[in-house]
Amino acid sequence: ENCLRTAATFDDMCYEERVLYRLLSGMHASVNIHIALKAKPPKQGVPGREEWSPDPKRFMEQYGSHPERLRNMHFSFVVLLRALQKAAPALARMDLRLGLDGEEDAKVAALMQRLLDTHILSSCSGVFGAFDESLLFKEAAAERAAKQGAPL
């Protein structure tokens, strides 16, 4: 069983549904921020518009009065970094070579090592407490245990 269902408000959602909502909202915010960074196309003859450029108005419309969207983006990246930190030992052992191009395989291995050795993972350890995945699905597990122990 899971608790995902239609809820009228954020507060009516179960914990797992709120986590999923925040993750999706955060990823959505990240995509839209990147779009806003390059939203204005180049225009010939317009100084400062030779290349794709940011659209601050678009950013403010989407996020100026919605700080929760930025908080959700932060939450999504915390979860992503936490997952990366937890998976780091397995990722370090993983053979990522395709065997088609030795030079490319070496670049991929170096990039993976650089990602895993980066100071970001160690410097972010203080914020990893913002999310504890062990709290997910506790209710469902307790309900299953109660059902299994119930006399027929």
XYZ file of C-alpha atoms in Angstrom:
152
model
C 0.000 0.000 0.000
C 1.020 3.554 -0.441
C -0.527 6.760 0.733
C -0.432 8.608 -2.573
C -3.890 9.921 -3.252
C -5.658 13.082 -4.246
C -5.267 15.670 -1.513
C -6.916 19.072 -1.393
C -3.923 20.832 0.189
C -0.264 20.232 0.904
C -1.117 19.685 4.568
C -3.583 16.911 3.653
C -0.809 14.919 1.967
C 0.966 12.080 3.723
C 4.694 12.476 4.381
C 5.737 10.476 1.311
C 3.435 12.485 -0.936
C 4.822 15.765 0.431
C 8.372 14.560 -0.242
C 7.454 13.577 -3.808
C 5.693 16.917 -4.333
C 8.727 18.857 -3.094
C 11.116 16.823 -5.245
C 9.052 17.342 -8.393
C 8.474 21.011 -7.605
C 12.201 21.488 -7.032
C 13.177 19.828 -10.295
C 10.515 21.875 -12.106
C 11.938 25.052 -10.565
C 15.456 24.101 -11.631
C 14.375 23.569 -15.238
C 12.449 26.851 -15.335
C 15.308 28.815 -13.808
C 17.603 27.496 -16.524
C 15.030 28.494 -19.124
C 14.803 31.997 -17.619
C 18.603 32.267 -17.826
C 18.471 31.978 -21.609
C 14.893 33.035 -22.373
C 15.486 36.042 -24.604
C 16.656 35.136 -28.110
C 19.365 37.105 -29.897
C 18.276 40.165 -31.909
C 20.304 41.634 -34.699
C 21.115 45.288 -34.248
C 20.139 45.354 -30.552
C 23.160 46.017 -28.312
C 23.482 43.436 -25.559
C 21.229 40.967 -27.382
C 23.811 39.278 -29.616
C 23.341 36.031 -27.671
C 20.563 34.361 -25.715
C 20.128 36.359 -22.520
C 18.393 36.156 -19.129
C 14.829 37.243 -18.534
C 14.753 38.627 -14.960
C 11.066 39.538 -15.316
C 10.211 35.905 -16.048
C 12.259 34.781 -13.055
C 10.536 37.241 -10.711
C 7.077 36.284 -11.998
C 7.752 32.615 -11.329
C 9.741 32.883 -8.095
C 9.464 36.390 -6.637
C 6.223 35.669 -4.822
C 6.835 31.919 -4.527
C 9.849 31.391 -2.245
C 8.609 27.852 -1.507
C 9.565 26.911 -5.077
C 13.156 27.919 -4.402
C 13.087 26.045 -1.082
C 11.812 22.980 -2.940
C 14.654 23.299 -5.425
C 17.129 23.452 -2.551
C 15.465 20.398 -0.995
C 15.708 18.500 -4.301
C 19.414 19.203 -4.561
C 19.981 18.177 -0.940
C 18.268 14.848 -1.683
C 20.312 14.465 -4.875
C 23.599 15.158 -3.075
C 22.625 12.841 -0.222
C 21.871 10.060 -2.727
C 25.185 10.701 -4.458
C 27.017 10.564 -1.139
C 25.328 7.274 -0.209
C 26.014 5.777 -3.642
C 29.627 7.026 -3.795
C 31.277 3.724 -2.760
C 29.307 1.762 -5.384
C 29.880 4.433 -8.032
C 33.619 4.417 -7.315
C 33.753 0.638 -7.960
C 31.595 0.793 -11.084
C 33.244 0.057 -14.414
C 32.018 2.835 -16.692
C 34.098 1.888 -19.735
C 32.231 1.285 -22.976
C 35.342 -0.023 -24.687
C 34.768 1.966 -27.857
C 37.240 4.781 -27.213
C 39.973 4.439 -24.588
C 40.475 8.193 -24.374
C 36.765 8.805 -23.810
C 36.623 5.996 -21.227
C 39.521 7.637 -19.351
C 37.719 11.002 -19.390
C 34.545 9.431 -17.993
C 36.491 7.687 -15.220
C 38.298 10.936 -14.355
C 35.026 12.888 -14.282
C 33.389 10.309 -12.016
C 36.385 10.370 -9.677
C 36.323 14.167 -9.688
C 32.613 14.151 -8.829
C 33.094 11.700 -5.976
C 36.194 13.452 -4.622
C 34.703 16.923 -4.834
C 34.634 19.035 -1.718
C 30.923 19.626 -2.331
C 29.901 16.275 -0.873
C 31.910 16.757 2.291
C 31.053 20.440 2.668
C 27.325 19.708 2.309
C 27.183 17.037 4.990
C 25.688 19.572 7.407
C 22.552 19.983 5.290
C 21.974 16.280 4.665
C 19.881 16.220 7.837
C 17.222 18.238 5.992
C 15.945 14.939 4.650
C 15.985 11.480 6.209
C 14.781 8.812 3.813
C 14.479 6.286 6.630
C 11.279 8.081 7.675
C 9.579 7.175 4.388
C 6.899 4.466 4.333
C 7.037 3.840 8.086
C 3.243 4.013 8.377
C 2.701 1.590 5.514
C 5.228 -0.856 6.997
C 3.535 -0.654 10.410
C 0.124 -1.254 8.829
C 1.442 -4.296 6.913
C 2.981 -5.706 10.087
C -0.295 -5.230 11.975
C -2.244 -6.974 9.195
C 0.180 -9.879 9.088
C -0.013 -10.340 12.843
C -3.796 -10.112 12.977
C -5.690 -13.357 13.500
C -7.641 -14.587 10.475
